[in-house]
Short mmCIF file of C-alpha atoms in Angstrom, two decimals:
data_model
loop_
_atom_site.label_atom_id
_atom_site.label_comp_id
_atom_site.label_asym_id
_atom_site.label_seq_id
_atom_site.Cartn_x
_atom_site.Cartn_y
_atom_site.Cartn_z
CA UNK A 1 -21.20 -34.41 7.42
CA UNK A 2 -20.99 -33.16 11.01
CA UNK A 3 -18.11 -33.35 13.47
CA UNK A 4 -17.79 -36.51 15.60
CA UNK A 5 -19.15 -36.06 19.12
CA UNK A 6 -15.71 -36.28 20.74
CA UNK A 7 -14.29 -33.61 18.39
CA UNK A 8 -17.28 -31.35 18.97
CA UNK A 9 -17.06 -31.75 22.75
CA UNK A 10 -13.33 -31.00 22.82
CA UNK A 11 -13.76 -27.85 20.75
CA UNK A 12 -16.74 -26.70 22.80
CA UNK A 13 -14.56 -26.87 25.90
CA UNK A 14 -11.35 -25.41 24.50
CA UNK A 15 -12.05 -23.32 21.38
CA UNK A 16 -13.34 -19.74 21.30
CA UNK A 17 -14.72 -18.68 17.91
CA UNK A 18 -13.09 -15.82 16.10
CA UNK A 19 -12.71 -14.66 12.51
CA UNK A 20 -13.69 -16.88 9.59
CA UNK A 21 -10.65 -17.06 7.29
CA UNK A 22 -11.79 -19.46 4.60
CA UNK A 23 -14.69 -21.68 3.68
CA UNK A 24 -14.57 -24.01 0.69
CA UNK A 25 -15.61 -27.51 -0.35
CA UNK A 26 -12.76 -29.10 1.64
CA UNK A 27 -12.93 -27.41 5.07
CA UNK A 28 -13.83 -24.41 7.20
CA UNK A 29 -10.90 -22.43 8.60
CA UNK A 30 -11.26 -20.00 11.51
CA UNK A 31 -8.95 -17.93 13.64
CA UNK A 32 -9.69 -17.76 17.35
CA UNK A 33 -8.42 -18.72 20.81
CA UNK A 34 -7.54 -22.22 22.03
CA UNK A 35 -7.14 -23.24 25.66
CA UNK A 36 -3.98 -25.26 26.29
CA UNK A 37 -2.59 -26.55 29.59
CA UNK A 38 -0.59 -23.33 29.79
CA UNK A 39 -3.50 -21.01 29.07
CA UNK A 40 -5.24 -19.53 26.04
CA UNK A 41 -3.27 -18.96 22.84
CA UNK A 42 -4.10 -17.68 19.36
CA UNK A 43 -4.93 -20.54 17.05
CA UNK A 44 -6.32 -21.54 13.67
CA UNK A 45 -9.01 -24.23 13.48
CA UNK A 46 -9.62 -26.44 10.44
CA UNK A 47 -12.88 -28.37 10.67
CA UNK A 48 -14.47 -30.82 8.27
CA UNK A 49 -18.21 -30.33 8.55
CA UNK A 50 -20.93 -28.85 6.36
CA UNK A 51 -19.15 -30.22 3.28
CA UNK A 52 -20.81 -31.38 0.04
CA UNK A 53 -20.99 -35.17 -0.28
CA UNK A 54 -18.74 -35.34 -3.34
CA UNK A 55 -15.73 -33.69 -1.64
CA UNK A 56 -15.76 -35.56 1.69
CA UNK A 57 -13.39 -38.37 0.73
CA UNK A 58 -10.78 -36.00 -0.67
CA UNK A 59 -11.25 -33.61 2.25
CA UNK A 60 -10.46 -36.38 4.73
CA UNK A 61 -7.38 -37.37 2.70
CA UNK A 62 -6.07 -33.78 2.68
CA UNK A 63 -6.80 -33.44 6.39
CA UNK A 64 -4.79 -36.57 7.13
CA UNK A 65 -1.82 -35.30 5.11
CA UNK A 66 -1.83 -31.95 6.91
CA UNK A 67 -2.06 -33.54 10.35
CA UNK A 68 0.84 -35.91 9.65
CA UNK A 69 3.06 -33.14 8.25
CA UNK A 70 2.33 -30.77 11.15
CA UNK A 71 3.11 -33.54 13.66
CA UNK A 72 6.50 -34.18 12.02
CA UNK A 73 7.30 -30.45 11.66
CA UNK A 74 6.30 -29.65 15.25
CA UNK A 75 9.77 -28.48 16.39
CA UNK A 76 11.12 -27.04 13.14
CA UNK A 77 9.84 -23.45 13.58
CA UNK A 78 9.00 -23.16 9.88
CA UNK A 79 5.23 -23.36 10.11
CA UNK A 80 2.37 -23.45 12.60
CA UNK A 81 2.63 -25.77 15.58
CA UNK A 82 0.00 -28.49 15.98
CA UNK A 83 -1.90 -27.68 19.17
CA UNK A 84 -4.57 -30.40 18.97
CA UNK A 85 -6.04 -32.81 16.46
CA UNK A 86 -9.15 -34.97 16.37
CA UNK A 87 -10.74 -37.17 13.75
CA UNK A 88 -12.14 -34.32 11.61
CA UNK A 89 -10.72 -31.17 13.17
CA UNK A 90 -7.36 -29.80 14.17
CA UNK A 91 -6.04 -26.62 15.75
CA UNK A 92 -2.69 -25.20 14.72
CA UNK A 93 -0.84 -22.26 16.21
CA UNK A 94 -1.36 -18.78 14.78
CA UNK A 95 1.64 -17.15 13.10
CA UNK A 96 1.74 -13.38 13.54
CA UNK A 97 2.20 -12.45 9.91
CA UNK A 98 0.47 -11.89 6.59
CA UNK A 99 0.44 -13.81 3.33
CA UNK A 100 3.06 -13.05 0.72
CA UNK A 101 0.55 -11.60 -1.77
CA UNK A 102 -0.57 -9.13 0.92
CA UNK A 103 2.83 -8.25 2.39
CA UNK A 104 4.50 -7.80 -1.03
CA UNK A 105 8.13 -7.83 0.22
CA UNK A 106 9.68 -5.99 -2.73
CA UNK A 107 13.46 -5.97 -2.50
CA UNK A 108 13.46 -7.86 0.80
CA UNK A 109 16.46 -10.14 0.29
CA UNK A 110 16.52 -11.18 3.96
CA UNK A 111 13.02 -12.61 3.66
CA UNK A 112 14.02 -14.93 0.84
CA UNK A 113 17.17 -16.02 2.71
CA UNK A 114 14.80 -16.96 5.53
CA UNK A 115 12.53 -18.78 3.06
CA UNK A 116 15.46 -20.83 1.79
CA UNK A 117 16.44 -21.80 5.35
CA UNK A 118 12.84 -22.79 6.12
CA UNK A 119 12.72 -25.13 3.13
CA UNK A 120 16.05 -26.70 4.04
CA UNK A 121 14.75 -27.48 7.54
CA UNK A 122 11.52 -28.91 6.13
CA UNK A 123 13.31 -31.10 3.60
CA UNK A 124 15.86 -32.37 6.16
CA UNK A 125 12.88 -33.62 8.18
CA UNK A 126 11.61 -35.52 5.12
CA UNK A 127 8.66 -33.19 4.42
CA UNK A 128 7.81 -31.64 1.06
CA UNK A 129 5.10 -28.98 1.03
CA UNK A 130 3.95 -29.46 -2.60
CA UNK A 131 1.79 -26.32 -2.74
CA UNK A 132 4.22 -23.41 -2.64
CA UNK A 133 3.25 -21.91 -5.99
CA UNK A 134 0.45 -20.16 -4.06
CA UNK A 135 1.61 -16.93 -2.49
CA UNK A 136 -1.02 -17.29 0.25
CA UNK A 137 0.87 -20.34 1.54
CA UNK A 138 3.92 -18.17 2.31
CA UNK A 139 3.72 -15.90 5.35
CA UNK A 140 5.78 -12.82 6.19
CA UNK A 141 5.99 -12.65 9.97
CA UNK A 142 6.02 -9.42 11.95
CA UNK A 143 9.81 -9.76 12.36
CA UNK A 144 10.27 -10.35 8.61
CA UNK A 145 10.87 -14.10 8.67
CA UNK A 146 9.37 -16.61 6.25
CA UNK A 147 6.89 -19.22 7.43
CA UNK A 148 4.85 -21.82 5.55
CA UNK A 149 1.20 -22.68 6.06
CA UNK A 150 -1.54 -24.93 4.64
CA UNK A 151 0.10 -28.38 4.59
CA UNK A 152 -2.88 -30.20 3.05
CA UNK A 153 -0.85 -31.39 0.05
CA UNK A 154 2.34 -32.05 2.01
CA UNK A 155 4.06 -35.43 1.73
CA UNK A 156 6.22 -37.10 4.39
CA UNK A 157 9.09 -39.37 3.35
CA UNK A 158 11.10 -41.84 5.40
CA UNK A 159 13.91 -41.95 2.80
CA UNK A 160 15.31 -39.50 0.25
CA UNK A 161 13.82 -41.33 -2.72
CA UNK A 162 13.69 -40.07 -6.30
CA UNK A 163 10.15 -38.81 -5.70
CA UNK A 164 11.28 -36.92 -2.59
CA UNK A 165 14.10 -35.22 -4.52
CA UNK A 166 11.69 -34.18 -7.29
CA UNK A 167 9.16 -32.76 -4.80
CA UNK A 168 11.88 -30.91 -2.85
CA UNK A 169 13.28 -29.50 -6.10
CA UNK A 170 9.84 -28.14 -7.03
CA UNK A 171 9.42 -26.60 -3.56
CA UNK A 172 12.66 -24.69 -4.05
CA UNK A 173 11.82 -23.71 -7.62
CA UNK A 174 8.46 -22.24 -6.54
CA UNK A 175 10.20 -20.28 -3.79
CA UNK A 176 12.60 -18.86 -6.38
CA UNK A 177 9.68 -17.87 -8.63
CA UNK A 178 8.40 -15.68 -5.79
CA UNK A 179 11.90 -14.31 -5.27
CA UNK A 180 11.99 -13.45 -8.97
CA UNK A 181 8.73 -11.52 -8.54
CA UNK A 182 9.79 -9.52 -5.48
CA UNK A 183 13.61 -9.44 -5.45
CA UNK A 184 14.80 -10.37 -8.96
CA UNK A 185 18.10 -8.53 -8.57
CA UNK A 186 19.05 -10.93 -5.75
CA UNK A 187 18.79 -14.10 -7.85
CA UNK A 188 22.13 -15.84 -8.26
CA UNK A 189 23.23 -17.40 -11.59
CA UNK A 190 22.64 -20.85 -10.09
CA UNK A 191 19.11 -19.88 -9.02
CA UNK A 192 18.30 -18.49 -12.47
CA UNK A 193 19.46 -21.75 -14.01
CA UNK A 194 17.29 -23.73 -11.59
CA UNK A 195 14.28 -21.57 -12.40
CA UNK A 196 14.66 -22.28 -16.09
CA UNK A 197 14.70 -26.05 -15.62
CA UNK A 198 11.44 -27.72 -14.56
CA UNK A 199 11.51 -31.28 -13.32
CA UNK A 200 10.18 -33.99 -15.64
CA UNK A 201 7.22 -34.52 -13.31
CA UNK A 202 6.34 -30.80 -13.36
CA UNK A 203 6.59 -30.66 -17.16
CA UNK A 204 4.32 -33.70 -17.57
CA UNK A 205 1.86 -32.28 -15.03
CA UNK A 206 1.61 -28.95 -16.88
CA UNK A 207 0.94 -30.69 -20.18
CA UNK A 208 -1.50 -33.33 -18.94
CA UNK A 209 -2.64 -33.47 -15.31
CA UNK A 210 -3.08 -29.73 -14.79
CA UNK A 211 -5.32 -29.46 -17.83
CA UNK A 212 -7.51 -32.30 -16.54
CA UNK A 213 -7.58 -30.73 -13.07
CA UNK A 214 -8.64 -27.35 -14.47
CA UNK A 215 -11.25 -28.95 -16.72
CA UNK A 216 -12.82 -30.66 -13.71
CA UNK A 217 -12.57 -27.83 -11.15
CA UNK A 218 -13.34 -24.93 -13.48
CA UNK A 219 -15.62 -26.72 -15.88
CA UNK A 220 -17.55 -29.28 -13.86
CA UNK A 221 -17.56 -27.53 -10.47
CA UNK A 222 -16.93 -23.93 -11.65
CA UNK A 223 -14.32 -23.60 -8.87
CA UNK A 224 -11.85 -20.72 -8.87
CA UNK A 225 -9.21 -19.63 -6.38
CA UNK A 226 -7.56 -16.28 -7.06
CA UNK A 227 -5.79 -15.35 -3.83
CA UNK A 228 -8.51 -17.23 -1.97
CA UNK A 229 -11.28 -15.18 -3.56
CA UNK A 230 -12.98 -17.91 -5.53
CA UNK A 231 -15.11 -17.53 -8.64
CA UNK A 232 -16.90 -14.39 -7.41
CA UNK A 233 -13.66 -12.42 -7.27
CA UNK A 234 -12.72 -13.74 -10.70
CA UNK A 235 -16.12 -13.45 -12.42
CA UNK A 236 -18.27 -10.93 -10.56
CA UNK A 237 -15.83 -8.34 -9.21
CA UNK A 238 -14.67 -6.93 -12.61
CA UNK A 239 -18.29 -6.56 -13.78
CA UNK A 240 -19.33 -4.83 -10.55
CA UNK A 241 -16.29 -2.52 -10.54
CA UNK A 242 -17.08 -1.38 -14.09
CA UNK A 243 -20.69 -0.60 -13.13
CA UNK A 244 -19.64 1.29 -9.99
CA UNK A 245 -17.18 3.46 -11.92
CA UNK A 246 -19.96 4.52 -14.31
CA UNK A 247 -21.56 6.53 -11.51
CA UNK A 248 -20.40 10.16 -12.01
CA UNK A 249 -19.93 10.68 -8.26
CA UNK A 250 -17.40 7.82 -8.05
CA UNK A 251 -13.69 8.49 -8.50
CA UNK A 252 -12.52 4.88 -8.15
CA UNK A 253 -13.32 1.55 -6.51
CA UNK A 254 -11.56 -1.56 -5.25
CA UNK A 255 -13.33 -4.86 -4.62
CA UNK A 256 -11.88 -7.58 -2.40
CA UNK A 257 -13.10 -10.96 -1.20
CA UNK A 258 -13.65 -12.20 2.33
CA UNK A 259 -14.82 -15.47 3.86
CA UNK A 260 -18.51 -15.37 4.75
CA UNK A 261 -20.20 -17.86 7.08
CA UNK A 262 -23.41 -17.92 5.06
CA UNK A 263 -22.33 -17.60 1.43
CA UNK A 264 -18.80 -19.03 1.58
CA UNK A 265 -17.13 -16.08 -0.17
CA UNK A 266 -18.39 -12.51 0.01
CA UNK A 267 -17.37 -9.35 -1.84
CA UNK A 268 -16.59 -6.03 -0.19
CA UNK A 269 -16.54 -2.91 -2.39
CA UNK A 270 -14.60 0.15 -1.22
CA UNK A 271 -15.78 3.17 -3.21
CA UNK A 272 -13.81 6.41 -3.39
CA UNK A 273 -16.29 9.32 -3.38
CA UNK A 274 -17.35 12.30 -1.28
CA UNK A 275 -21.01 11.41 -0.80
CA UNK A 276 -21.42 8.87 2.01
CA UNK A 277 -25.10 8.57 1.08
CA UNK A 278 -24.03 7.17 -2.31
CA UNK A 279 -24.16 3.62 -0.95
CA UNK A 280 -27.94 3.25 -1.32
CA UNK A 281 -27.84 4.52 -4.89
CA UNK A 282 -25.06 2.13 -5.81
CA UNK A 283 -26.93 -0.80 -4.30
CA UNK A 284 -29.94 -0.03 -6.45
CA UNK A 285 -27.79 0.23 -9.57
CA UNK A 286 -25.91 -3.03 -8.88
CA UNK A 287 -29.12 -4.93 -8.10
CA UNK A 288 -29.95 -4.82 -11.79
CA UNK A 289 -26.56 -6.21 -12.89
CA UNK A 290 -26.96 -9.34 -15.00
CA UNK A 291 -24.99 -12.40 -13.99
CA UNK A 292 -23.16 -10.69 -11.11
CA UNK A 293 -24.35 -10.86 -7.53
CA UNK A 294 -24.00 -7.45 -5.78
CA UNK A 295 -21.32 -7.19 -3.09
CA UNK A 296 -22.33 -8.00 0.46
CA UNK A 297 -20.81 -4.73 1.65
CA UNK A 298 -20.30 -1.33 0.04
CA UNK A 299 -18.31 1.30 1.92
CA UNK A 300 -17.83 4.84 0.64
CA UNK A 301 -14.45 6.30 1.62
CA UNK A 302 -12.92 9.71 0.96
CA UNK A 303 -9.74 8.14 -0.44
CA UNK A 304 -8.42 4.67 -1.17
CA UNK A 305 -4.97 3.74 0.16
CA UNK A 306 -2.52 3.73 -2.74
CA UNK A 307 0.98 2.49 -3.43
CA UNK A 308 3.82 4.42 -5.04
CA UNK A 309 2.41 3.76 -8.52
CA UNK A 310 -1.03 5.06 -7.55
CA UNK A 311 -2.77 1.67 -7.48
CA UNK A 312 -5.19 0.88 -4.60
CA UNK A 313 -3.53 -1.14 -1.84
CA UNK A 314 -5.94 -4.05 -1.95
CA UNK A 315 -3.81 -5.99 0.53
CA UNK A 316 -4.84 -3.52 3.27
CA UNK A 317 -8.45 -3.42 2.16
CA UNK A 318 -8.67 -7.22 2.19
CA UNK A 319 -7.49 -7.37 5.79
CA UNK A 320 -10.13 -4.77 6.72
CA UNK A 321 -12.80 -6.84 4.98
CA UNK A 322 -11.62 -9.98 6.80
CA UNK A 323 -11.51 -8.22 10.20
CA UNK A 324 -7.83 -9.12 10.64
CA UNK A 325 -7.17 -5.65 11.95
CA UNK A 326 -4.16 -6.47 14.11
CA UNK A 327 -2.19 -7.51 11.02
CA UNK A 328 -2.57 -4.12 9.35
CA UNK A 329 -0.46 -1.93 11.62
CA UNK A 330 2.94 -3.32 10.43
CA UNK A 331 1.92 -2.48 6.86
CA UNK A 332 1.34 1.20 7.58
CA UNK A 333 4.13 3.30 6.07
CA UNK A 334 3.30 6.82 7.25
CA UNK A 335 1.10 8.96 9.50
CA UNK A 336 -1.09 9.63 6.45
CA UNK A 337 -1.63 5.88 6.05
CA UNK A 338 -2.63 5.59 9.71
CA UNK A 339 -5.03 8.53 9.53
CA UNK A 340 -6.63 7.06 6.43
CA UNK A 341 -6.94 3.64 8.03
CA UNK A 342 -8.69 5.03 11.08
CA UNK A 343 -11.22 6.71 8.78
CA UNK A 344 -11.96 3.38 7.08
CA UNK A 345 -12.10 1.34 10.29
CA UNK A 346 -14.50 3.72 12.01
CA UNK A 347 -17.14 3.06 9.35
CA UNK A 348 -16.35 -0.48 8.17
CA UNK A 349 -19.29 -2.73 7.38
CA UNK A 350 -18.31 -6.34 8.07
CA UNK A 351 -19.05 -6.41 11.80
CA UNK A 352 -20.89 -9.73 12.01
CA UNK A 353 -17.74 -11.88 11.98
CA UNK A 354 -15.23 -10.20 14.25
CA UNK A 355 -13.12 -10.96 17.30
CA UNK A 356 -10.94 -9.19 19.86
CA UNK A 357 -8.01 -8.49 17.54
CA UNK A 358 -8.37 -4.71 17.76
CA UNK A 359 -6.18 -3.87 20.73
CA UNK A 360 -3.38 -2.30 18.71
CA UNK A 361 -5.31 -0.30 16.12
CA UNK A 362 -3.40 2.70 14.78
CA UNK A 363 -4.23 5.98 16.43
CA UNK A 364 -4.06 9.43 14.92
#
């Protein structure tokens, strides 16, 4: 399935390609620049082409839901603005922020107050998001506010029906689950009670529909989505990491996923070692791995960025792999972090899919 001629012509005239953010069986999502009447702005393009035949009907349905929700939420300031939409493509505004699972706002009570306000605005407009269990659908903006993205499963209601109230309740409950993960001490007694009580619809879904959904997606189509990494991050990355760590010159490794224009999802292995020339040796060793495709990129670094507990900061490494370099600077906590980041960026490997988002790289 290709884009209609009018969609393709409009994008050719107004869209400037940038970084590929995601590619799956339902759409291709890119970040780039879009020309409006007031000039060029940062935008995110969702396009429905190059899809397998069996997903096209559902892809068009999800696209329609997102377009309708974004049109209704245009002035709410809780999600991306709709800049343009065609029959099989749309461009939404870019929100200067990172996904919740990357930002990890531990103890940030103000963020979750903002998240609660965002949901109240959305629900007052008759919109339920319906996909807020995923941390990647929550954004932490540069100023610390909460924004929502990916409205493909959103539903718009003209009246506050029973179904609306159930969907809104589940939106709030999923927000509180994230609050419990990052700021549990801030949960009120009322919020704890709400967390413990699933709606009837959610309970039935967990016992029936979700099992059918997982059987189809994971069994029939072998589809996985762990933080957007797909089945390769779930299945291949642990096997590859174990093999890499067996090399005596390796101190540690971290493997992250990134969207790849050719393969859909690629793997990027950051290897902590002193020998830069180790890359060729590791490639030869991983080429013989059974059942696990070697990573598209291997980068040897002197040290991996680590959090207070000593674990690699994969949220930073994933942004490097995805070439979203302008989003990294707010996550740097010290001069040591910035010096380390410069070392990684100077020798990063994924240069095929990049854009002009490097103006504010940290300097040492």
